[in-house]
mmCIF file of C-alpha atoms in Angstrom:
data_model
loop_
_atom_site.group_PDB
_atom_site.id
_atom_site.type_symbol
_atom_site.label_atom_id
_atom_site.label_comp_id
_atom_site.label_asym_id
_atom_site.label_seq_id
_atom_site.Cartn_x
_atom_site.Cartn_y
_atom_site.Cartn_z
ATOM 1 C CA ALA A 99 -1.630 -14.889 6.964
ATOM 2 C CA VAL A 100 -0.237 -17.257 9.731
ATOM 3 C CA LEU A 101 1.472 -19.343 6.899
ATOM 4 C CA ALA A 102 3.208 -15.972 5.101
ATOM 5 C CA ALA A 103 5.306 -15.594 8.401
ATOM 6 C CA ALA A 104 6.310 -18.550 9.551
ATOM 7 C CA LEU A 105 7.617 -18.387 6.492
ATOM 8 C CA ILE A 106 10.128 -15.336 6.989
ATOM 9 C CA LEU A 107 10.261 -16.299 10.615
ATOM 10 C CA ALA A 108 12.140 -20.442 8.742
ATOM 11 C CA CYS A 109 14.267 -17.563 6.950
ATOM 12 C CA GLY A 110 15.405 -15.309 9.745
ATOM 13 C CA ILE A 111 16.516 -18.614 12.323
ATOM 14 C CA ILE A 112 18.180 -20.438 9.437
ATOM 15 C CA ASN A 113 19.879 -16.040 9.085
ATOM 16 C CA TRP A 114 20.251 -16.015 12.392
ATOM 17 C CA THR A 115 22.393 -19.970 11.985
ATOM 18 C CA GLY A 116 25.385 -17.299 10.839
ATOM 19 C CA THR A 117 26.122 -16.420 6.484
ATOM 20 C CA ARG A 118 27.454 -20.231 5.810
ATOM 21 C CA PHE A 119 24.348 -21.777 6.668
ATOM 22 C CA SER A 120 22.722 -19.216 5.341
ATOM 23 C CA GLY A 121 24.911 -18.902 2.225
ATOM 24 C CA SER A 122 24.261 -22.181 1.333
ATOM 25 C CA THR A 123 20.677 -22.558 2.017
ATOM 26 C CA GLN A 124 20.193 -19.601 -0.200
ATOM 27 C CA LEU A 125 21.577 -21.708 -3.208
ATOM 28 C CA ILE A 126 20.595 -25.693 -2.377
ATOM 29 C CA GLY A 127 17.616 -23.416 -3.056
ATOM 30 C CA THR A 128 18.158 -21.269 -6.466
ATOM 31 C CA VAL A 129 19.532 -24.393 -8.228
ATOM 32 C CA THR A 130 16.365 -25.944 -6.566
ATOM 33 C CA LYS A 131 13.643 -23.568 -7.455
ATOM 34 C CA ALA A 132 15.102 -22.906 -11.243
ATOM 35 C CA ALA A 133 15.982 -27.316 -11.804
ATOM 36 C CA LEU A 134 11.618 -27.148 -10.865
ATOM 37 C CA LEU A 135 11.162 -24.114 -13.899
ATOM 38 C CA LEU A 136 12.985 -25.526 -16.254
ATOM 39 C CA LEU A 137 11.171 -29.359 -14.850
ATOM 40 C CA LEU A 138 7.891 -26.960 -15.933
ATOM 41 C CA VAL A 139 8.841 -26.064 -18.986
ATOM 42 C CA ALA A 140 10.068 -29.348 -19.868
ATOM 43 C CA LEU A 141 5.553 -31.049 -18.960
ATOM 44 C CA LEU A 142 4.402 -28.700 -20.630
ATOM 45 C CA PHE A 143 6.205 -28.510 -24.071
ATOM 46 C CA LEU A 144 5.815 -32.614 -24.592
ATOM 47 C CA ALA A 145 1.953 -32.536 -22.729
ATOM 48 C CA PRO A 146 -0.335 -34.266 -25.339
ATOM 49 C CA ARG A 147 -1.834 -31.566 -27.587
ATOM 50 C CA ASP A 148 -5.293 -32.109 -28.619
ATOM 51 C CA PRO A 149 -5.817 -33.335 -31.757
ATOM 52 C CA SER A 150 -8.886 -30.569 -33.300
ATOM 53 C CA PRO A 151 -7.875 -27.159 -30.757
ATOM 54 C CA ALA A 152 -10.793 -25.052 -30.661
ATOM 55 C CA PRO A 153 -10.074 -21.517 -32.152
ATOM 56 C CA VAL A 154 -8.128 -18.653 -30.398
ATOM 57 C CA ALA A 155 -10.921 -15.453 -30.087
ATOM 58 C CA PRO A 156 -9.266 -11.979 -31.343
ATOM 59 C CA LEU A 157 -8.845 -9.880 -27.760
ATOM 60 C CA ASP A 158 -11.621 -7.958 -26.595
ATOM 61 C CA GLY A 159 -10.636 -4.306 -27.661
ATOM 62 C CA ALA A 160 -7.611 -2.667 -26.847
ATOM 63 C CA VAL A 161 -5.605 -3.024 -23.533
ATOM 64 C CA GLY A 162 -6.041 0.080 -21.157
ATOM 65 C CA LEU A 163 -3.003 1.352 -19.241
ATOM 66 C CA ALA A 164 -4.628 -0.476 -16.654
ATOM 67 C CA GLY A 165 -3.158 -2.971 -18.249
ATOM 68 C CA VAL A 166 -0.614 -2.709 -19.550
ATOM 69 C CA ILE A 167 0.511 -1.399 -14.928
ATOM 70 C CA ILE A 168 -1.474 -4.554 -13.854
ATOM 71 C CA ALA A 169 1.139 -6.845 -16.185
ATOM 72 C CA LEU A 170 4.244 -4.479 -15.042
ATOM 73 C CA ARG A 171 4.474 -4.505 -11.319
ATOM 74 C CA ALA A 172 4.798 -8.837 -12.442
ATOM 75 C CA ALA A 173 7.098 -8.881 -14.676
ATOM 76 C CA THR A 174 8.992 -6.313 -12.221
ATOM 77 C CA VAL A 175 8.580 -7.943 -9.495
ATOM 78 C CA THR A 176 9.984 -11.266 -11.404
ATOM 79 C CA TYR A 177 13.582 -9.331 -11.893
ATOM 80 C CA SER A 178 13.472 -6.651 -8.461
ATOM 81 C CA GLY A 179 16.476 -9.043 -7.170
ATOM 82 C CA TRP A 180 18.759 -8.474 -10.055
ATOM 83 C CA HIS A 181 20.579 -5.986 -8.484
ATOM 84 C CA GLY A 182 20.843 -7.938 -4.972
ATOM 85 C CA ALA A 183 23.752 -9.465 -5.318
ATOM 86 C CA THR A 184 25.594 -5.463 -4.257
ATOM 87 C CA TYR A 185 24.582 -5.622 -0.557
ATOM 88 C CA PHE A 186 26.768 -8.210 -0.106
ATOM 89 C CA CYS A 187 29.780 -7.092 -1.750
ATOM 90 C CA GLU A 188 32.168 -7.369 1.436
ATOM 91 C CA GLU A 189 30.994 -10.978 1.607
ATOM 92 C CA VAL A 190 32.393 -11.681 -1.403
ATOM 93 C CA ARG A 191 35.936 -12.161 -3.288
ATOM 94 C CA HIS A 192 36.976 -10.622 -5.307
ATOM 95 C CA PRO A 193 34.122 -7.960 -5.848
ATOM 96 C CA GLU A 194 34.878 -5.908 -8.855
ATOM 97 C CA ARG A 195 34.548 -8.577 -11.183
ATOM 98 C CA THR A 196 32.407 -11.171 -9.332
ATOM 99 C CA VAL A 197 28.700 -8.818 -8.808
ATOM 100 C CA ALA A 198 29.284 -7.207 -12.265
ATOM 101 C CA ARG A 199 29.156 -10.723 -13.499
ATOM 102 C CA ALA A 200 26.212 -11.685 -10.821
ATOM 103 C CA LEU A 201 24.132 -8.951 -11.835
ATOM 104 C CA PHE A 202 24.577 -9.594 -15.947
ATOM 105 C CA GLY A 203 24.481 -13.400 -15.394
ATOM 106 C CA GLY A 204 21.839 -12.985 -13.283
ATOM 107 C CA LEU A 205 19.958 -11.254 -15.034
ATOM 108 C CA ALA A 206 20.095 -13.522 -19.260
ATOM 109 C CA LEU A 207 19.450 -15.995 -16.605
ATOM 110 C CA ILE A 208 16.301 -14.845 -15.484
ATOM 111 C CA THR A 209 14.823 -13.841 -18.699
ATOM 112 C CA ALA A 210 15.376 -17.585 -19.731
ATOM 113 C CA LEU A 211 13.691 -18.308 -16.958
ATOM 114 C CA TYR A 212 10.616 -16.538 -17.114
ATOM 115 C CA VAL A 213 9.991 -16.294 -21.258
ATOM 116 C CA LEU A 214 9.977 -20.434 -21.821
ATOM 117 C CA VAL A 215 7.726 -20.250 -18.933
ATOM 118 C CA ASN A 216 5.597 -17.636 -20.405
ATOM 119 C CA ALA A 217 6.118 -19.643 -23.846
ATOM 120 C CA ALA A 218 4.804 -23.228 -21.818
ATOM 121 C CA LEU A 219 2.575 -22.118 -20.046
ATOM 122 C CA LEU A 220 0.833 -19.905 -23.676
ATOM 123 C CA SER A 221 2.421 -23.242 -25.790
ATOM 124 C CA ALA A 222 -0.769 -24.799 -22.888
ATOM 125 C CA MET A 223 -3.556 -22.239 -22.722
ATOM 126 C CA THR A 224 -4.691 -19.709 -24.776
ATOM 127 C CA PRO A 225 -4.261 -16.152 -23.303
ATOM 128 C CA ALA A 226 -7.649 -16.025 -22.491
ATOM 129 C CA GLU A 227 -7.047 -19.086 -20.407
ATOM 130 C CA ILE A 228 -4.766 -18.075 -19.117
ATOM 131 C CA ALA A 229 -6.343 -14.450 -17.972
ATOM 132 C CA ALA A 230 -9.028 -16.286 -16.556
ATOM 133 C CA SER A 231 -7.065 -18.753 -14.277
ATOM 134 C CA ASN A 232 -5.922 -17.552 -10.863
ATOM 135 C CA LEU A 233 -3.332 -20.350 -10.844
ATOM 136 C CA PRO A 234 -2.299 -21.291 -15.211
ATOM 137 C CA ALA A 235 0.820 -23.845 -14.398
ATOM 138 C CA ALA A 236 -1.323 -25.814 -11.653
ATOM 139 C CA ASP A 237 -4.677 -25.767 -14.630
ATOM 140 C CA ALA A 238 -1.799 -26.376 -17.244
ATOM 141 C CA LEU A 239 -1.074 -29.556 -15.551
ATOM 142 C CA ALA A 240 -3.696 -30.642 -14.729
ATOM 143 C CA ARG A 241 -5.594 -30.243 -18.264
ATOM 144 C CA ALA A 242 -2.564 -32.295 -19.298
ATOM 145 C CA TYR A 243 -1.634 -34.984 -16.506
ATOM 146 C CA GLY A 244 -4.360 -35.028 -14.043
ATOM 147 C CA PRO A 245 -4.856 -33.696 -11.008
ATOM 148 C CA ALA A 246 -2.217 -35.507 -8.616
ATOM 149 C CA THR A 247 0.183 -32.416 -10.289
ATOM 150 C CA GLY A 248 -1.697 -30.029 -8.138
ATOM 151 C CA LEU A 249 1.386 -31.723 -5.505
ATOM 152 C CA LEU A 250 4.165 -30.770 -8.019
ATOM 153 C CA THR A 251 2.913 -27.192 -8.284
ATOM 154 C CA THR A 252 2.934 -26.538 -4.620
ATOM 155 C CA VAL A 253 5.930 -27.807 -4.410
ATOM 156 C CA ILE A 254 7.502 -25.475 -6.730
ATOM 157 C CA ALA A 255 5.087 -22.921 -5.219
ATOM 158 C CA LEU A 256 6.859 -23.138 -2.081
ATOM 159 C CA VAL A 257 10.468 -23.774 -3.275
ATOM 160 C CA SER A 258 10.387 -20.401 -4.642
ATOM 161 C CA VAL A 259 8.981 -18.106 -2.563
ATOM 162 C CA MET A 260 11.580 -20.196 0.120
ATOM 163 C CA ALA A 261 14.253 -19.144 -1.890
ATOM 164 C CA ILE A 262 13.557 -15.977 -2.971
ATOM 165 C CA SER A 263 12.205 -14.995 1.191
ATOM 166 C CA ASN A 264 15.588 -15.779 1.377
ATOM 167 C CA LEU A 265 17.493 -13.481 -0.257
ATOM 168 C CA GLN A 266 15.453 -11.115 0.798
ATOM 169 C CA VAL A 267 15.889 -10.965 4.441
ATOM 170 C CA MET A 268 19.252 -11.478 4.431
ATOM 171 C CA GLY A 269 19.539 -8.445 1.663
ATOM 172 C CA TYR A 270 17.777 -6.360 3.973
ATOM 173 C CA THR A 271 19.276 -7.181 6.905
ATOM 174 C CA ARG A 272 22.969 -6.158 5.220
ATOM 175 C CA VAL A 273 21.126 -2.602 4.002
ATOM 176 C CA MET A 274 19.662 -1.985 7.380
ATOM 177 C CA HIS A 275 23.624 -3.130 8.512
ATOM 178 C CA ALA A 276 24.999 -0.387 5.937
ATOM 179 C CA MET A 277 23.142 2.369 6.850
ATOM 180 C CA ALA A 278 23.318 2.200 10.345
ATOM 181 C CA ARG A 279 27.399 1.161 10.638
ATOM 182 C CA ASP A 280 27.178 4.856 8.040
ATOM 183 C CA GLY A 281 24.947 6.585 11.434
ATOM 184 C CA ALA A 282 21.694 7.367 9.141
ATOM 185 C CA MET A 283 20.206 3.673 11.495
ATOM 186 C CA PRO A 284 20.238 3.763 15.425
ATOM 187 C CA HIS A 285 23.982 2.577 16.594
ATOM 188 C CA VAL A 286 22.439 -0.489 18.425
ATOM 189 C CA LEU A 287 21.858 -2.358 14.693
ATOM 190 C CA ASP A 288 25.535 -1.800 13.631
ATOM 191 C CA GLY A 289 26.305 -5.283 14.733
ATOM 192 C CA VAL A 290 27.487 -8.339 13.336
ATOM 193 C CA HIS A 291 27.324 -11.457 15.416
ATOM 194 C CA GLY A 292 31.197 -13.991 15.303
ATOM 195 C CA ARG A 293 29.850 -16.150 12.234
ATOM 196 C CA GLY A 294 29.352 -12.701 10.719
ATOM 197 C CA THR A 295 25.151 -11.952 10.662
ATOM 198 C CA PRO A 296 23.595 -8.717 11.853
ATOM 199 C CA ARG A 297 21.716 -10.356 14.289
ATOM 200 C CA MET A 298 19.845 -7.741 14.913
ATOM 201 C CA SER A 299 19.456 -6.366 11.411
ATOM 202 C CA LEU A 300 17.649 -9.412 11.691
ATOM 203 C CA LEU A 301 15.552 -9.615 14.301
ATOM 204 C CA VAL A 302 14.189 -5.790 12.697
ATOM 205 C CA THR A 303 13.412 -7.103 9.503
ATOM 206 C CA VAL A 304 12.813 -10.586 10.236
ATOM 207 C CA THR A 305 9.572 -8.269 12.646
ATOM 208 C CA VAL A 306 8.701 -6.020 10.173
ATOM 209 C CA SER A 307 8.529 -8.477 7.584
ATOM 210 C CA MET A 308 6.166 -10.867 9.555
ATOM 211 C CA ILE A 309 4.223 -7.898 10.812
ATOM 212 C CA LEU A 310 3.259 -6.709 6.779
ATOM 213 C CA ALA A 311 2.182 -10.591 5.686
ATOM 214 C CA ALA A 312 0.442 -11.762 8.348
ATOM 215 C CA SER A 313 -1.240 -8.333 7.066
ATOM 216 C CA GLY A 314 -2.609 -10.483 3.980
ATOM 217 C CA SER A 315 -2.381 -7.864 2.179
ATOM 218 C CA TYR A 316 -0.726 -8.521 -1.223
ATOM 219 C CA GLU A 317 -1.243 -6.636 -4.123
ATOM 220 C CA THR A 318 -0.707 -3.454 -1.611
ATOM 221 C CA LEU A 319 1.467 -4.390 -0.689
ATOM 222 C CA ILE A 320 3.329 -4.974 -3.771
ATOM 223 C CA ALA A 321 1.109 -2.432 -5.747
ATOM 224 C CA ALA A 322 2.964 -0.263 -3.193
ATOM 225 C CA SER A 323 6.356 -1.327 -3.309
ATOM 226 C CA THR A 324 6.701 -1.226 -6.884
ATOM 227 C CA VAL A 325 6.233 2.495 -6.362
ATOM 228 C CA MET A 326 8.803 2.303 -3.638
ATOM 229 C CA GLY A 327 11.749 0.722 -5.972
ATOM 230 C CA GLN A 328 11.435 2.168 -8.603
ATOM 231 C CA LEU A 329 11.741 5.083 -6.632
ATOM 232 C CA VAL A 330 14.610 3.667 -5.517
ATOM 233 C CA PHE A 331 16.038 3.086 -8.931
ATOM 234 C CA LEU A 332 15.010 6.868 -9.630
ATOM 235 C CA THR A 333 17.538 8.277 -6.658
ATOM 236 C CA ILE A 334 20.122 6.264 -7.678
ATOM 237 C CA ASP A 335 20.295 7.374 -10.812
ATOM 238 C CA PHE A 336 20.884 10.944 -9.410
ATOM 239 C CA ALA A 337 23.244 10.125 -6.992
ATOM 240 C CA ALA A 338 25.718 8.206 -9.436
ATOM 241 C CA ILE A 339 25.909 11.479 -11.943
ATOM 242 C CA ARG A 340 26.275 13.712 -8.689
ATOM 243 C CA LEU A 341 29.155 11.206 -7.045
ATOM 244 C CA ARG A 342 31.272 11.227 -10.047
ATOM 245 C CA LEU A 343 31.053 14.427 -11.008
ATOM 246 C CA ALA A 344 32.020 15.415 -7.047
ATOM 247 C CA GLU A 345 34.774 13.461 -6.507
ATOM 248 C CA PRO A 346 35.825 12.117 -9.457
ATOM 249 C CA ASP A 347 39.474 10.928 -9.084
ATOM 250 C CA LEU A 348 37.308 8.029 -6.174
ATOM 251 C CA PRO A 349 38.950 4.378 -7.307
ATOM 252 C CA ARG A 350 35.610 3.534 -8.960
ATOM 253 C CA PRO A 351 36.082 -0.084 -10.134
ATOM 254 C CA TYR A 352 33.056 -0.665 -12.322
ATOM 255 C CA ARG A 353 33.208 2.138 -15.095
ATOM 256 C CA MET A 354 30.242 3.833 -15.919
ATOM 257 C CA PRO A 355 30.071 3.306 -20.261
ATOM 258 C CA LEU A 356 29.165 7.534 -22.030
ATOM 259 C CA PHE A 357 28.236 8.487 -19.688
ATOM 260 C CA PRO A 358 26.078 10.335 -18.261
ATOM 261 C CA LEU A 359 23.159 8.412 -20.855
ATOM 262 C CA PRO A 360 22.928 5.896 -19.086
ATOM 263 C CA ALA A 361 22.363 7.358 -16.169
ATOM 264 C CA VAL A 362 20.664 9.974 -17.671
ATOM 265 C CA LEU A 363 18.135 6.740 -19.878
ATOM 266 C CA GLY A 364 17.247 5.624 -16.680
ATOM 267 C CA ILE A 365 16.044 8.512 -15.347
ATOM 268 C CA ILE A 366 13.766 9.037 -18.031
ATOM 269 C CA VAL A 367 12.420 5.003 -17.952
ATOM 270 C CA ASN A 368 11.287 5.265 -14.218
ATOM 271 C CA ILE A 369 9.423 8.859 -14.149
ATOM 272 C CA ALA A 370 7.732 6.956 -17.199
ATOM 273 C CA LEU A 371 7.759 4.156 -14.538
ATOM 274 C CA VAL A 372 6.458 6.195 -11.911
ATOM 275 C CA SER A 373 4.043 8.308 -13.757
ATOM 276 C CA ALA A 374 1.807 5.436 -15.061
ATOM 277 C CA LEU A 375 1.440 4.333 -11.627
ATOM 278 C CA VAL A 376 0.641 7.185 -10.213
ATOM 279 C CA TRP A 377 -1.823 7.636 -12.216
ATOM 280 C CA GLU A 378 -3.361 4.287 -12.482
ATOM 281 C CA ASP A 379 -3.157 3.865 -8.554
ATOM 282 C CA PRO A 380 -2.995 6.553 -6.824
ATOM 283 C CA ALA A 381 -3.421 5.649 -3.249
ATOM 284 C CA SER A 382 -1.399 2.890 -3.357
ATOM 285 C CA SER A 383 1.624 4.733 -3.942
#
């Protein structure tokens, strides 16, 4: 709990210095994270194999809704930052081009990394071994190269968590600032420092995040935030249809092909996801 809160505080200090330093830090962290994950993938694929591996036992019974929901939560969290570039539309050059490229390019890269990491783990361990392990990557590396690889796994985990935590602090600070500017939150959160950071919004974001992180209830926070995230996406789907009908002449750099079918499809998918999450875990939901 102390380390989690300290990590968020460190991200807050980085962002307090201004957008130039925090943006550079985020870029370095993201590139380092991707490079370390590719190193992990390479090491697992190149690991020596047992010449006579034990036969893989079949799955014991069918996978129920609970198993699907647990897997869905993990995958949803992995991809949950895919829309983060939209929070910085006012801070990038030519957002009408760069934001769309960032969204779709980011999705493609994360999908490739996610599938590669899973394939590498499955090449080194059986599904049953992965299911029985709390830290599959660490166990797979330790089996192939010895216990000294624990340090590498720790470094990968720390860089990964640091990079995503810093981005979340940056993004949600700007959400709070935008809401305050529109009158949905107190105007004291509206101010922007000369170095480009909405410092009051940053202070509130970091404080609340540290309290939640210090609670130690990681799985509960993930379960609750997954439902909240899907509800936000569901609202956005409805809003996209509503705004295009209410303000048809508003300049729009982004088009919705086959309007409103993509938004309707999003509504159907998100209602199904929310319903499954609530059905399986009503308390967290």
